[in-house]
Each structure stands twice: as C-alpha cells, then as structure tokens.
Coordinates of C-alpha atoms in Angstrom, one line a residue:
M884 CA -31.7 18.3 -16.9
R885 CA -28.4 20.2 -16.7
H886 CA -27.2 23.5 -18.1
L887 CA -23.7 25.0 -18.4
I888 CA -23.8 28.6 -17.3
D889 CA -20.6 28.9 -15.2
P890 CA -17.5 26.8 -15.6
L891 CA -17.8 25.8 -12.0
D892 CA -21.2 24.1 -12.8
F893 CA -19.1 21.0 -13.5
T894 CA -17.0 19.3 -10.9
Q895 CA -13.3 18.6 -11.6
Q896 CA -14.2 14.9 -12.2
E897 CA -16.9 15.9 -14.6
I898 CA -14.6 18.2 -16.5
S899 CA -12.0 15.4 -16.7
T900 CA -14.6 13.0 -18.0
L901 CA -15.7 15.6 -20.6
L902 CA -12.2 16.2 -21.7
D903 CA -11.6 12.4 -22.0
L904 CA -14.6 12.3 -24.4
A905 CA -13.3 15.3 -26.3
D906 CA -10.0 13.5 -26.7
R907 CA -11.7 10.4 -28.1
I908 CA -13.6 12.5 -30.6
H909 CA -10.3 14.2 -31.5
D910 CA -8.7 10.8 -32.2
D911 CA -11.6 9.3 -34.2
P912 CA -14.2 12.0 -35.2
A913 CA -15.8 9.7 -37.8
A914 CA -17.1 7.4 -35.1
Y915 CA -19.3 10.3 -33.8
Q916 CA -20.8 11.5 -37.1
E917 CA -24.3 10.0 -36.4
V918 CA -24.4 10.3 -32.6
A919 CA -26.8 13.3 -32.6
R920 CA -28.9 12.3 -35.6
H921 CA -32.3 14.0 -35.6
K922 CA -31.2 16.3 -32.7
K923 CA -31.4 20.1 -33.1
L924 CA -29.2 22.8 -31.7
A925 CA -30.5 26.4 -31.5
T926 CA -27.8 29.1 -31.6
L927 CA -29.2 32.3 -30.0
F928 CA -26.5 34.9 -30.5
Y929 CA -27.7 38.4 -29.4
E930 CA -24.3 39.8 -30.4
P931 CA -22.0 39.0 -33.4
S932 CA -19.6 36.1 -33.1
T933 CA -17.4 34.2 -35.6
R934 CA -15.5 31.5 -33.8
T935 CA -17.9 30.6 -31.1
R936 CA -21.1 30.4 -33.2
L937 CA -19.4 28.6 -36.1
S938 CA -17.7 26.2 -33.6
F939 CA -21.1 25.3 -32.1
E940 CA -22.6 24.8 -35.5
A941 CA -19.7 22.7 -36.7
A942 CA -19.9 20.6 -33.5
M943 CA -23.6 19.8 -34.0
L944 CA -23.2 19.1 -37.7
N945 CA -20.2 16.9 -37.1
L946 CA -22.4 14.9 -34.7
G947 CA -25.0 14.4 -37.4
G948 CA -27.5 16.9 -35.9
H949 CA -29.1 20.0 -37.2
V950 CA -28.7 23.7 -36.4
L951 CA -31.2 26.6 -36.3
G952 CA -31.1 30.0 -34.7
F953 CA -30.1 33.6 -35.3
P954 CA -26.7 35.3 -35.6
S955 CA -27.5 38.7 -34.0
E956 CA -30.2 40.4 -32.0
N957 CA -31.3 42.5 -35.1
V958 CA -32.6 39.5 -36.9
S959 CA -34.6 38.0 -33.9
S960 CA -37.8 39.0 -32.2
A961 CA -35.7 40.7 -29.6
S962 CA -35.6 43.7 -31.9
K963 CA -39.4 43.8 -31.4
G964 CA -39.0 43.7 -27.6
E965 CA -39.4 40.0 -26.9
S966 CA -37.8 39.0 -23.6
V967 CA -35.2 36.3 -23.1
A968 CA -37.7 34.3 -21.1
D969 CA -40.2 34.3 -23.9
T970 CA -37.6 33.6 -26.5
I971 CA -36.3 30.5 -24.7
R972 CA -39.9 29.2 -24.0
V973 CA -40.5 29.4 -27.8
V974 CA -37.2 27.9 -28.8
S975 CA -37.7 25.0 -26.4
C976 CA -40.5 23.9 -28.7
Y977 CA -38.2 23.8 -31.7
A978 CA -34.8 22.5 -30.5
D979 CA -33.2 19.9 -28.1
I980 CA -30.4 22.2 -26.8
V981 CA -29.5 25.9 -26.9
A982 CA -26.2 27.8 -27.1
M983 CA -26.8 31.5 -26.1
R984 CA -24.5 34.5 -26.3
H985 CA -25.7 37.7 -24.9
P986 CA -24.2 41.1 -24.1
K987 CA -25.9 41.3 -20.7
E988 CA -24.3 39.4 -17.8
G989 CA -26.7 36.8 -16.4
A990 CA -28.9 36.5 -19.5
P991 CA -28.1 32.8 -20.2
L992 CA -28.8 32.0 -16.5
R993 CA -32.2 33.7 -16.7
A994 CA -32.9 31.7 -19.9
S995 CA -32.1 28.5 -18.1
R996 CA -34.7 29.2 -15.5
Y997 CA -37.5 29.2 -18.2
S998 CA -36.1 26.6 -20.6
R999 CA -37.3 23.0 -21.0
I1000 CA -34.0 22.1 -22.8
P1001 CA -30.3 22.4 -21.8
V1002 CA -28.8 25.9 -22.1
I1003 CA -25.1 26.5 -22.8
N1004 CA -23.7 29.9 -22.0
A1005 CA -21.7 30.9 -25.1
G1006 CA -20.5 34.2 -23.4
D1007 CA -22.4 36.8 -21.4
G1008 CA -21.0 40.2 -21.4
G1009 CA -17.7 40.5 -19.5
H1010 CA -18.8 37.7 -17.1
Q1011 CA -18.2 34.1 -18.2
H1012 CA -17.3 32.1 -21.2
P1013 CA -17.3 28.4 -20.0
T1014 CA -16.9 26.7 -23.3
Q1015 CA -13.8 28.7 -24.1
T1016 CA -12.5 27.7 -20.7
L1017 CA -13.1 24.0 -21.5
T1018 CA -11.3 24.5 -24.8
D1019 CA -8.4 26.1 -23.0
L1020 CA -8.3 23.2 -20.6
M1021 CA -8.3 20.6 -23.4
T1022 CA -5.5 22.5 -25.2
I1023 CA -3.4 22.8 -22.0
R1024 CA -3.9 19.1 -21.1
R1025 CA -3.0 17.8 -24.5
R1026 CA 0.1 20.1 -24.7
M1027 CA 1.3 19.6 -21.1
G1028 CA -0.2 16.2 -20.3
R1029 CA -1.7 17.6 -17.1
L1030 CA -3.7 20.4 -15.5
D1031 CA -1.8 20.4 -12.2
D1032 CA 1.6 21.7 -11.3
L1033 CA 1.7 24.6 -13.7
T1034 CA 2.7 28.3 -13.8
I1035 CA 0.3 30.2 -15.9
G1036 CA 1.0 33.7 -17.3
L1037 CA -2.0 35.8 -18.3
C1038 CA -1.1 38.9 -20.3
G1039 CA -3.0 41.9 -21.6
D1040 CA -6.5 42.9 -20.6
L1041 CA -7.1 41.1 -17.4
K1042 CA -9.8 43.4 -16.1
F1043 CA -12.5 42.9 -18.7
G1044 CA -11.5 39.6 -20.3
R1045 CA -14.2 37.1 -19.5
T1046 CA -12.0 34.3 -20.8
V1047 CA -9.3 35.2 -18.3
H1048 CA -11.8 35.3 -15.4
S1049 CA -13.3 31.9 -16.3
L1050 CA -9.9 30.3 -16.7
I1051 CA -8.6 31.6 -13.3
K1052 CA -11.7 30.4 -11.5
T1053 CA -11.6 27.0 -13.1
M1054 CA -7.8 26.3 -12.8
A1055 CA -7.9 27.6 -9.2
R1056 CA -9.3 24.1 -8.4
C1057 CA -6.3 22.3 -9.8
K1058 CA -3.3 21.3 -7.6
N1059 CA -0.1 23.4 -7.3
I1060 CA -1.2 26.1 -9.7
R1061 CA 0.6 29.5 -9.8
F1062 CA -0.5 32.6 -11.7
V1063 CA 1.6 35.4 -13.1
L1064 CA -0.7 38.3 -13.9
I1065 CA 0.9 40.6 -16.6
S1066 CA -1.0 43.8 -17.4
P1067 CA -0.9 47.6 -17.3
E1068 CA -2.2 49.0 -14.0
E1069 CA -5.4 50.2 -15.8
L1070 CA -6.2 46.6 -16.9
R1071 CA -5.1 44.5 -13.9
V1072 CA -7.3 41.6 -12.6
P1073 CA -10.4 42.8 -10.7
D1074 CA -10.1 42.8 -6.9
Y1075 CA -12.9 40.3 -6.5
I1076 CA -10.9 37.7 -8.5
V1077 CA -7.8 38.3 -6.5
K1078 CA -9.6 38.2 -3.1
D1079 CA -12.4 35.7 -3.7
V1080 CA -10.6 33.3 -5.9
L1081 CA -6.8 33.5 -5.5
E1082 CA -6.3 34.7 -1.9
A1083 CA -9.3 32.9 -0.6
N1084 CA -7.9 29.6 -1.8
G1085 CA -4.3 30.3 -0.9
I1086 CA -3.2 30.3 -4.6
P1087 CA 0.2 31.9 -5.2
Y1088 CA 0.2 34.7 -7.7
Q1089 CA 2.4 37.6 -8.9
E1090 CA 1.3 40.8 -10.5
T1091 CA 3.8 42.4 -12.9
R1092 CA 4.1 44.8 -15.7
S1093 CA 6.9 43.0 -17.6
L1094 CA 6.3 40.2 -20.0
E1095 CA 10.0 39.6 -20.7
E1096 CA 10.9 39.2 -17.0
S1097 CA 8.2 36.5 -16.6
M1098 CA 8.8 34.4 -19.8
S1099 CA 11.4 32.0 -18.4
E1100 CA 9.2 30.7 -15.6
L1101 CA 5.9 30.1 -17.5
D1102 CA 4.5 26.8 -18.6
I1103 CA 1.5 28.5 -20.2
L1104 CA 1.3 32.0 -21.7
Y1105 CA -2.3 33.2 -22.2
M1106 CA -2.2 36.3 -24.4
T1107 CA -5.1 38.7 -24.7
R1108 CA -5.4 42.0 -26.6
V1109 CA -5.4 45.4 -25.0
Q1110 CA -8.8 46.8 -25.8
K1111 CA -8.9 50.3 -27.2
E1112 CA -12.6 50.6 -26.4
R1113 CA -12.0 50.3 -22.7
F1114 CA -9.8 53.4 -22.4
F1115 CA -11.2 56.8 -21.5
N1116 CA -8.1 58.6 -22.8
E1117 CA -6.8 57.7 -26.2
E1118 CA -3.3 58.9 -25.2
D1119 CA -3.2 56.1 -22.5
Y1120 CA -4.2 53.5 -25.1
I1121 CA -1.5 54.7 -27.5
R1122 CA 1.0 54.6 -24.7
L1123 CA 0.0 51.0 -23.7
K1124 CA -1.2 49.3 -26.8
N1125 CA 2.2 47.9 -27.8
S1126 CA 3.3 47.1 -24.2
Y1127 CA 2.7 43.4 -24.8
I1128 CA 3.6 42.2 -28.2
L1129 CA 4.8 38.6 -28.2
T1130 CA 7.7 38.4 -30.8
K1131 CA 10.0 35.6 -32.0
E1132 CA 12.8 37.2 -29.9
K1133 CA 10.7 37.1 -26.7
M1134 CA 9.8 33.5 -27.4
G1135 CA 13.5 32.8 -27.2
L1136 CA 13.3 33.6 -23.4
A1137 CA 10.7 30.9 -22.8
K1138 CA 10.8 27.2 -22.0
P1139 CA 11.2 24.8 -24.9
D1140 CA 7.7 23.3 -24.1
M1141 CA 5.8 26.4 -23.1
A1142 CA 2.5 26.7 -24.8
V1143 CA 1.1 30.0 -26.1
L1144 CA -2.7 30.3 -26.0
H1145 CA -5.0 33.2 -27.1
P1146 CA -8.8 33.2 -27.1
L1147 CA -8.8 35.3 -30.4
P1148 CA -9.3 37.6 -32.2
R1149 CA -5.8 39.0 -32.0
V1150 CA -4.9 42.5 -33.2
N1151 CA -1.1 42.9 -32.9
E1152 CA -0.3 41.3 -29.6
I1153 CA 1.2 38.2 -31.2
A1154 CA 3.6 38.8 -34.1
L1155 CA 2.9 36.8 -37.2
D1156 CA 6.3 35.1 -37.1
V1157 CA 5.3 33.5 -33.8
D1158 CA 2.7 31.4 -35.7
D1159 CA 5.4 29.1 -37.0
D1160 CA 6.8 28.4 -33.6
P1161 CA 5.7 24.9 -32.5
R1162 CA 4.8 26.3 -29.1
A1163 CA 2.0 28.5 -30.6
A1164 CA -1.3 26.7 -29.7
Y1165 CA -3.9 29.3 -30.5
F1166 CA -5.1 27.8 -33.8
E1167 CA -5.0 24.4 -32.2
Q1168 CA -7.4 25.9 -29.6
V1169 CA -9.8 26.7 -32.4
Q1170 CA -10.0 23.1 -33.5
N1171 CA -10.1 21.8 -30.0
G1172 CA -13.1 24.1 -29.4
V1173 CA -15.1 22.0 -31.9
Y1174 CA -14.3 18.7 -30.1
V1175 CA -15.1 20.2 -26.7
R1176 CA -18.4 21.5 -27.9
M1177 CA -19.2 18.1 -29.5
A1178 CA -18.4 16.4 -26.1
L1179 CA -20.5 19.0 -24.2
I1180 CA -23.6 18.6 -26.5
M1181 CA -23.3 14.8 -26.1
T1182 CA -23.0 15.1 -22.3
L1183 CA -25.9 17.5 -21.8
L1184 CA -28.2 15.5 -24.1
G1185 CA -27.1 12.1 -22.6
L1186 CA -26.0 10.7 -25.9
R1187 CA -24.2 7.4 -26.1
D1188 CA -20.5 7.4 -26.7
P1189 CA -19.6 4.7 -29.2
K1190 CA -15.9 4.8 -28.2
A1191 CA -16.3 4.9 -24.4
P1192 CA -14.5 2.3 -22.3
K1193 CA -16.8 -0.7 -21.6
E1194 CA -17.4 0.3 -18.0
E1195 CA -18.8 3.7 -19.2
N1196 CA -21.3 2.2 -21.6

C-alpha cells in the first residue's frame, strides 16, 4: 500500500505515468465514470478549503465512487480532542482512501503510519501540497509539451508558500531547469530550499526584486499572493502589497507562449484583464486538478485503466 505525502514519494517515471493517465482522462472522461464504482473517498479537512476539497470530491464522483468526510475541524471529533491517529484508524473502517488537509506540518504523515488505507496529503501547514504540484506539472506539460528545458519564474510569497516549495523540489529533478525567484526580501525563498535543493543539485537560479526585468526570459510565470497575515508591520505590507501585480502591459513583455500559473486564491496580484490572455492558465489548472486527482485515486487504489495502451493492461 502506498501513500502520497511528499511530491518526491513518486519517481519521475511514476509522475510521468500518472500524468499520462491524467491526459487520457482529460481526453475522454466518460470512459472513466464507472472505474471506482462502490469505492469511497474520505475527505478529512481540518481547515477550510474550497478548491482542493471540491476537486477531490469531484474526482471521486467522476470516477463513479462515493465521498464522505468533514470540511473543518469544528465538525469532527477533533473538536472533542480525538487524535489524528485515532481518527484515521476509525476512518479506515469506513473508506477505501483518504485525502487529508491539516494545519500542522507532518499530520498526514503521522496519519499514514496508522492507516490501513492510502492517505493523500491535501496540504499540511506551510510544508507540502503534492497534489497541487502534480496539477502544476500537468498544466505545464500540456502547455509547453515538456517538463525539461524551462526557465520558471516564481513571484510573490516564496517564503511561506507550500505550493512554491513543492514545485521547486519536484521540478529540480527535471533536466535543464532554471529558476528566477521574484520576491520582496521579507518573503524570499527559505535558505533550506536554496541550499538543500537548488545549490545541492547545481540548479541555476536568480533572486531578483523586479518582475518586469524578468518577464522576457520566462517560460513559466508562477504567481502567488503577498500574504498580509505574514507581516509584523502593516506599513511594510502596504509598501509591498502592490509590488507584483501582473497586468496586461507587463504581459506584453513576455514570450508569446509563456504560461501564467497561480495556485489560487488570488487577491489583486493578477489584474482581471489578464484573464482574457491565452497565456493565462490558472483556471485551466483548476480543471486539470480534477483529472490529476482522478488519476491519483486510480493509481493508489490499483484500479484498471480502460484506456491504457495494451502493454499497460
């Protein structure tokens, strides 16, 4: 039995195979509508979520399965003091697979050690968000036709953004990748990511404060919001909050085929008129997230792929 706690739990080949499956689902979703019949997904969300929880639920329903669970800690036995270990032991009696979001880093990992069914980390604190990373990879591959030979710009909150950390760690295994890290000094990428991931693997990177100066060299621009709640001084937030607003004018500096990604939600870091630009891929990411989670559920449950090439069946 396998779990997905960290994006590096899957090899590059396994990720490629999973993305191939997600592409087949994308191209013919009707073929998969009975694949998980009678299977049950438990969504254990200890903090509120819109996109991730609904995406998991839509994925399981699209596969013909069923969903049970809770949308926040307040409506679970956790409010009575029940431990993660006991919750997962109980839920293992009800469901076939679990998607867990928790504000504490490491909670899904702990759950996996007591679970009798596969556990998927749907986000743990500021640590990891592996299914968002798989969604990002699918979007990048469908847009660019590859995951190698890319210059990737990451802009905004690079210090606390778990989606940023997961994407850097995962794409660091691809060939000929270069990162441009665009952020205020207060929100630069943590030193452990720079030293243990980028420098340890000899991956070229550039840290900069200017989005405009970087635009022309990027194949991918990954926008994130500057988070007000992370600032100790509101004056600093007010000074920096509008530092990185992607506008139609700035898009004019970019390559014709550059793709703009965003894990959402956005506040004001992408102007509304950018939505009409064909290079805007962030709502495409939302749809791809359903296909990726369908593929992941199938993979972890060992379900048959009706559209797989003959050698895979």
